[in-house]
Coordinates of C-alpha atoms in Angstrom, one line a residue:
M25 CA 128.6 122.8 104.7
P26 CA 124.9 122.0 105.0
F27 CA 123.9 118.8 103.3
S28 CA 127.3 118.2 101.6
G29 CA 129.4 118.1 104.8
H30 CA 133.1 118.2 103.8
L31 CA 132.6 116.9 100.3
Q32 CA 133.1 120.3 98.6
R33 CA 136.4 121.0 100.4
W34 CA 137.5 117.4 99.9
G35 CA 137.1 117.9 96.2
G36 CA 138.8 121.3 96.1
S37 CA 141.4 121.5 98.8
P38 CA 141.8 118.2 100.7
I39 CA 145.3 119.0 102.0
A40 CA 144.0 122.2 103.8
L41 CA 141.0 120.2 105.1
I42 CA 143.1 117.4 106.7
E43 CA 145.6 119.9 108.1
E44 CA 142.7 121.7 109.7
G45 CA 141.4 118.4 111.1
A46 CA 144.9 117.4 112.4
K47 CA 144.9 120.5 114.6
K48 CA 142.0 118.9 116.5
G49 CA 143.9 115.7 117.3
H50 CA 145.4 112.6 115.9
L51 CA 141.9 111.2 115.1
F52 CA 139.1 113.2 113.5
R53 CA 136.0 112.6 111.5
L54 CA 135.0 113.9 108.1
K55 CA 131.6 113.9 106.5
L56 CA 132.2 112.5 103.0
G57 CA 128.9 110.7 102.4
L58 CA 130.2 107.7 104.4
D59 CA 131.1 107.6 108.1
T60 CA 134.7 108.6 107.8
V61 CA 137.5 108.7 110.3
V62 CA 141.0 110.0 109.6
G63 CA 144.0 109.2 111.8
F64 CA 147.8 109.8 111.5
S65 CA 149.3 108.6 114.8
P66 CA 151.8 105.7 114.7
A67 CA 149.4 103.6 116.7
W68 CA 146.6 104.3 114.2
N69 CA 148.8 103.5 111.2
K70 CA 150.0 100.3 112.8
R71 CA 146.5 99.2 113.5
L72 CA 145.2 99.9 110.1
L73 CA 148.1 98.3 108.3
S74 CA 148.4 95.3 110.5
D75 CA 144.8 94.3 111.2
L76 CA 144.0 93.1 107.7
T77 CA 140.8 91.3 108.6
T78 CA 139.1 94.3 110.1
F79 CA 140.5 97.0 107.8
R80 CA 139.9 95.9 104.2
S81 CA 141.4 97.3 101.0
A82 CA 138.3 96.4 98.9
G83 CA 135.9 99.4 99.0
G84 CA 138.7 101.9 99.4
F85 CA 139.6 104.8 97.1
S86 CA 141.4 102.6 94.6
A87 CA 138.2 100.9 93.7
V88 CA 136.8 104.0 92.0
V89 CA 139.9 104.4 89.7
P90 CA 139.8 102.0 86.8
Y91 CA 143.6 102.0 86.5
L92 CA 144.0 100.7 90.1
S93 CA 140.8 98.7 90.5
G94 CA 141.6 95.1 90.9
G95 CA 144.6 92.9 91.2
I96 CA 146.9 92.7 94.2
I97 CA 145.9 96.3 95.2
L98 CA 142.4 95.3 96.1
T99 CA 143.1 91.7 97.2
D100 CA 142.5 91.2 100.9
A101 CA 143.5 88.6 103.4
P102 CA 143.7 85.6 103.2
G103 CA 144.3 85.8 99.5
H104 CA 146.7 88.7 99.5
G105 CA 149.7 87.0 101.1
P106 CA 150.0 84.0 98.8
R107 CA 149.3 86.2 95.7
R108 CA 152.0 88.7 96.9
Q109 CA 154.5 85.8 97.3
L110 CA 154.1 84.9 93.7
M111 CA 154.8 88.4 92.5
N112 CA 157.6 89.4 94.8
P113 CA 160.6 87.8 93.0
G114 CA 160.2 90.0 89.9
F115 CA 160.3 93.2 92.0
G116 CA 163.0 92.1 94.4
K117 CA 166.5 93.6 94.5
K118 CA 168.1 90.5 92.9
H119 CA 166.0 90.6 89.8
L120 CA 166.2 94.4 89.5
E121 CA 170.0 94.0 89.1
V122 CA 169.3 92.2 85.9
L123 CA 167.2 95.1 84.7
Q124 CA 169.4 98.0 85.9
E125 CA 171.5 98.4 82.8
R126 CA 168.5 98.3 80.6
I127 CA 166.8 101.0 82.7
R128 CA 170.0 103.1 82.7
A129 CA 170.4 102.8 78.9
A130 CA 166.8 103.9 78.4
L131 CA 167.3 106.9 80.7
D132 CA 170.5 107.9 78.9
E133 CA 168.8 107.8 75.5
Y134 CA 165.9 109.8 76.8
N135 CA 168.2 112.4 78.3
R136 CA 170.2 112.7 75.1
Q137 CA 167.0 113.7 73.3
Q138 CA 165.1 115.6 75.9
L139 CA 167.5 117.1 78.5
T140 CA 168.1 120.7 77.4
A141 CA 169.8 123.7 79.0
E142 CA 166.6 124.8 80.6
F143 CA 163.8 122.4 81.3
D144 CA 160.7 121.8 83.3
A145 CA 161.7 119.2 85.9
L146 CA 158.1 117.9 86.1
V147 CA 157.9 117.3 82.3
W148 CA 161.4 115.8 82.3
A149 CA 160.5 113.5 85.2
D150 CA 157.3 112.3 83.5
G151 CA 159.2 111.3 80.3
A152 CA 162.2 109.8 82.2
V153 CA 160.0 107.6 84.4
L154 CA 158.0 106.5 81.3
A155 CA 161.2 105.5 79.5
M156 CA 162.5 103.6 82.5
L157 CA 159.3 101.7 83.1
N158 CA 159.1 100.8 79.5
A159 CA 162.5 99.3 79.8
A160 CA 161.8 97.4 83.0
Y161 CA 158.4 96.1 82.0
F162 CA 158.7 95.7 78.2
S163 CA 162.4 96.0 77.3
G164 CA 161.5 99.2 75.6
E165 CA 159.1 97.5 73.2
F166 CA 155.8 99.2 74.1
P167 CA 154.9 102.1 71.7
H168 CA 155.7 105.3 73.5
A169 CA 152.7 107.3 72.3
L170 CA 150.2 104.6 73.5
L171 CA 152.0 104.2 76.8
H172 CA 151.9 108.0 77.3
A173 CA 148.3 108.4 76.3
F174 CA 147.2 105.5 78.6
L175 CA 148.9 107.0 81.7
A176 CA 148.2 110.7 81.0
P177 CA 144.8 110.8 82.7
L178 CA 146.3 109.8 86.0
R179 CA 148.2 113.0 86.1
Q180 CA 145.0 115.1 86.2
P181 CA 142.9 116.1 89.3
F182 CA 139.8 114.2 90.2
P183 CA 137.4 113.2 88.8
T184 CA 139.4 112.8 85.5
P185 CA 141.3 109.6 86.6
A186 CA 138.0 107.9 87.6
W187 CA 136.3 108.3 84.2
P188 CA 135.8 105.1 82.2
R189 CA 138.0 104.9 79.1
P190 CA 137.0 101.6 77.4
L191 CA 138.5 102.3 74.0
L192 CA 141.8 103.4 75.4
F193 CA 142.0 100.5 77.8
A194 CA 141.1 98.1 74.9
R195 CA 143.9 99.5 72.8
F196 CA 146.4 99.2 75.6
D197 CA 145.3 95.7 76.7
S198 CA 145.5 94.5 73.1
K199 CA 149.1 95.5 72.7
L200 CA 149.9 94.3 76.2
K201 CA 148.4 90.9 75.5
R202 CA 150.4 90.5 72.2
L203 CA 153.7 91.4 74.0
A204 CA 152.8 88.9 76.8
E205 CA 152.1 86.1 74.3
R206 CA 155.4 86.7 72.6
R207 CA 157.2 86.4 76.0
L208 CA 155.4 83.2 76.9
L209 CA 156.5 81.8 73.5
N210 CA 160.1 83.1 73.4
G211 CA 160.9 83.7 77.1
G212 CA 162.5 86.8 78.5
D213 CA 163.5 88.5 81.8
D214 CA 161.6 91.8 81.9
L215 CA 158.8 92.3 84.3
L216 CA 156.1 91.4 81.8
S217 CA 157.9 88.1 81.0
L218 CA 157.8 87.1 84.7
M219 CA 154.2 88.3 85.3
A220 CA 152.7 86.8 82.2
R221 CA 153.4 83.4 83.7
L222 CA 151.1 84.0 86.6
P223 CA 147.4 83.6 86.7
G224 CA 146.0 87.1 86.0
G225 CA 149.5 88.3 85.7
V226 CA 149.0 90.4 82.5
R227 CA 146.3 92.5 84.3
E228 CA 148.6 92.8 87.3
A229 CA 151.3 94.2 85.0
R230 CA 148.9 96.9 83.8
I231 CA 147.8 97.8 87.3
S232 CA 151.3 97.9 88.8
L233 CA 152.6 99.9 85.9
A234 CA 149.8 102.5 86.5
A235 CA 150.5 102.5 90.2
G236 CA 154.2 103.1 89.7
H237 CA 154.3 105.9 87.1
D238 CA 152.9 109.0 88.8
T239 CA 154.2 108.1 92.2
T240 CA 157.8 107.9 90.9
T241 CA 157.4 110.9 88.5
H242 CA 156.2 113.3 91.2
T243 CA 158.9 112.2 93.7
L244 CA 161.6 112.6 91.0
A245 CA 160.3 116.1 90.0
W246 CA 160.3 117.4 93.6
A247 CA 163.8 115.9 94.3
A248 CA 165.2 117.5 91.2
W249 CA 163.7 120.9 92.2
H250 CA 165.1 120.7 95.7
L251 CA 168.5 119.8 94.3
A252 CA 168.3 122.8 92.1
E253 CA 167.6 125.0 95.2
Q254 CA 170.2 123.3 97.4
P255 CA 172.9 122.0 95.0
E256 CA 175.2 120.9 97.8
W257 CA 173.0 117.8 98.1
H258 CA 173.4 116.9 94.5
T259 CA 176.1 114.2 94.9
P260 CA 175.8 110.4 94.5
E261 CA 176.4 109.8 98.2
H262 CA 173.5 112.1 99.1
H263 CA 170.9 111.0 96.7
K264 CA 169.5 108.3 98.9
I265 CA 168.8 110.7 101.8
V266 CA 167.4 113.3 99.4
I267 CA 164.9 110.7 98.1
K268 CA 164.0 109.8 101.7
E269 CA 163.4 113.4 102.7
T270 CA 161.4 114.1 99.5
L271 CA 159.2 111.1 100.3
R272 CA 158.7 112.3 103.8
L273 CA 157.5 115.7 102.8
Y274 CA 155.6 114.6 99.7
P275 CA 154.5 111.0 100.0
P276 CA 152.8 110.2 96.6
G277 CA 150.2 108.1 98.4
W278 CA 149.3 111.0 100.6
M279 CA 146.1 109.3 101.9
G280 CA 145.4 105.6 102.2
S281 CA 142.0 104.1 102.7
R282 CA 140.4 101.0 104.2
R283 CA 136.8 99.9 104.9
L284 CA 135.8 98.3 108.1
A285 CA 134.6 94.7 107.7
K286 CA 133.3 94.7 111.2
A287 CA 132.7 97.2 114.0
T288 CA 135.7 97.9 116.2
E289 CA 137.1 100.4 118.7
F290 CA 140.3 102.5 118.7
E291 CA 141.4 104.4 121.8
G292 CA 137.8 104.7 123.0
V293 CA 136.3 105.7 119.7
N294 CA 133.7 103.4 118.2
L295 CA 134.1 102.7 114.5
P296 CA 131.1 101.1 112.8
K297 CA 131.1 98.4 110.2
G298 CA 131.3 99.8 106.7
A299 CA 133.0 103.0 107.8
L300 CA 135.8 104.5 105.8
A301 CA 139.1 104.6 107.7
L302 CA 141.8 106.8 106.3
Y303 CA 145.5 107.1 107.2
S304 CA 147.7 109.9 106.0
P305 CA 151.4 109.5 105.3
Y306 CA 151.4 113.2 104.5
L307 CA 150.2 114.1 108.1
S308 CA 152.3 111.5 109.8
G309 CA 155.5 112.6 108.0
R310 CA 154.9 116.2 109.1
D311 CA 153.8 115.6 112.7
L312 CA 155.3 118.2 115.0
L313 CA 155.4 115.8 117.9
L314 CA 157.5 113.2 115.9
W315 CA 159.8 115.2 113.6
E316 CA 162.4 117.9 114.0
R317 CA 161.8 120.8 111.5
P318 CA 158.9 118.8 110.0
N319 CA 157.9 121.2 107.3
E320 CA 161.4 121.8 105.9
F321 CA 163.4 120.0 103.3
W322 CA 166.2 118.9 105.6
P323 CA 168.0 115.9 104.3
Q324 CA 170.6 115.9 107.0
R325 CA 168.1 114.4 109.4
W326 CA 168.7 111.0 107.6
Q327 CA 172.5 111.1 108.2
D328 CA 174.4 109.1 110.8
G329 CA 172.0 106.1 110.8
F330 CA 168.8 108.0 111.7
K331 CA 165.8 105.8 111.9
P332 CA 162.3 107.4 111.6
P333 CA 159.7 107.0 114.3
A334 CA 158.1 103.6 113.9
W335 CA 154.9 103.7 111.8
A336 CA 155.3 107.4 111.1
Y337 CA 157.2 107.2 107.8
L338 CA 155.0 105.4 105.3
P339 CA 155.7 106.6 101.7
F340 CA 155.4 102.9 100.6
G341 CA 152.7 101.9 103.1
G342 CA 153.6 99.3 105.7
G343 CA 153.2 95.8 107.0
E344 CA 152.2 92.9 104.7
R345 CA 150.9 95.4 102.1
L346 CA 154.2 97.3 101.7
C347 CA 154.4 98.6 98.1
L348 CA 155.3 95.9 95.6
G349 CA 157.3 98.4 93.5
M350 CA 159.3 100.0 96.3
H351 CA 162.7 98.7 95.2
L352 CA 162.0 99.5 91.5
A353 CA 160.9 103.0 92.4
N354 CA 164.1 103.7 94.5
L355 CA 166.2 102.3 91.7
M356 CA 164.6 104.5 89.1
L357 CA 164.9 107.6 91.4
E358 CA 168.6 107.0 92.1
E359 CA 169.4 106.4 88.5
A360 CA 167.5 109.5 87.3
L361 CA 169.1 111.8 89.9
A362 CA 172.6 110.5 89.1
S363 CA 171.9 111.2 85.4
L364 CA 171.3 114.9 86.1
P365 CA 174.0 117.6 85.8
Q366 CA 174.2 120.3 88.5
L367 CA 171.0 122.4 88.4
M368 CA 169.9 125.9 89.3
A369 CA 166.3 126.7 90.2
L370 CA 164.8 129.3 87.9
R371 CA 161.0 129.6 88.6
G372 CA 158.2 127.3 89.5
D373 CA 155.3 126.3 91.7
P374 CA 156.1 123.3 93.9
T375 CA 152.8 123.6 95.8
P376 CA 151.4 120.1 96.5
R377 CA 148.4 119.3 94.3
P378 CA 146.6 116.2 95.5
G379 CA 144.9 113.8 93.1
V380 CA 145.3 110.0 92.9
T381 CA 148.9 110.8 94.0
L382 CA 150.4 113.9 95.4
G383 CA 152.3 116.0 92.8
P384 CA 153.7 119.5 92.5
M385 CA 151.5 122.1 90.8
G386 CA 154.3 122.9 88.4
P387 CA 155.9 123.9 86.2
L388 CA 159.4 123.6 87.8
W389 CA 161.9 125.3 85.6
V390 CA 165.6 124.6 86.2
R391 CA 168.8 125.3 84.3
A392 CA 171.5 122.7 83.8
Q393 CA 174.9 123.9 85.0
H394 CA 177.4 122.1 82.7

């Protein structure tokens, strides 16, 4: 468009815009007010996610969303690695085994109260993930209403998640601080107990909590919807590959961003200092050149030890900046799917709706088959 370039389409229909760009090749430019280049080839993904001195997280999209602005998400090299090492133990598989029963109990209690004969899988997933995160981070002690109110804006399209909310943040942080102080005094093994001991750890707890809610909620809702449409995959032995296929089709982080700290070149294309460099797990996961039946929900692709093309499957990012909460997200997804009865799809709109994360338009009404 004259003057505004691609900004209007980026704000209204970014998925259609990047799909159109992808038809021109694996690297294309957008006019978003900054010099912007979008790529989705494995070589581009590897370069962006490995060259941490050239492609910097500070100045990317997360910086404009108060929920995600700061902490480990925007910490660049050389500070990122040591900071990440301090935080890794709490989110590792060994420690999550300590939290698993707590997470399962919170999910069971939520299902007893909220899982009805017919339900909207998107609404159910929202509450289920909220209950599991409350158990993992706070042993269920955080007031549900405040936790829900704090995270609710993230589920809205832009620009809603970017609006400042000083009073809401102050209420949330006040409660968070009191819970953290109690853990420093009395000990504990939930995620807040571990993070409160780190410099800046309470803030990291808030940021990682916000980063983990919608991402997991949307994946869970889509997975439940597909299981309702194809119930033959709704068995414990199939849930892992159902989750993998859901994340391929609908990666919550559908677009990642970096800013160039210095001018560089990629495959003959000059990229100036200060340019915005984007990579798209959504486009990479649906690349016709890399995937068989790329636009279908086809879980069987993951059977028999299938390994995805290198640097083409990035639902949790890649390289040193691999998502801190990856193991926690997979644990919650597997527990939640295992808790569901057989389902039948009734009616719904699973069309992807991009925002901070990629979610289904909804609702997604399903019926429990007891």
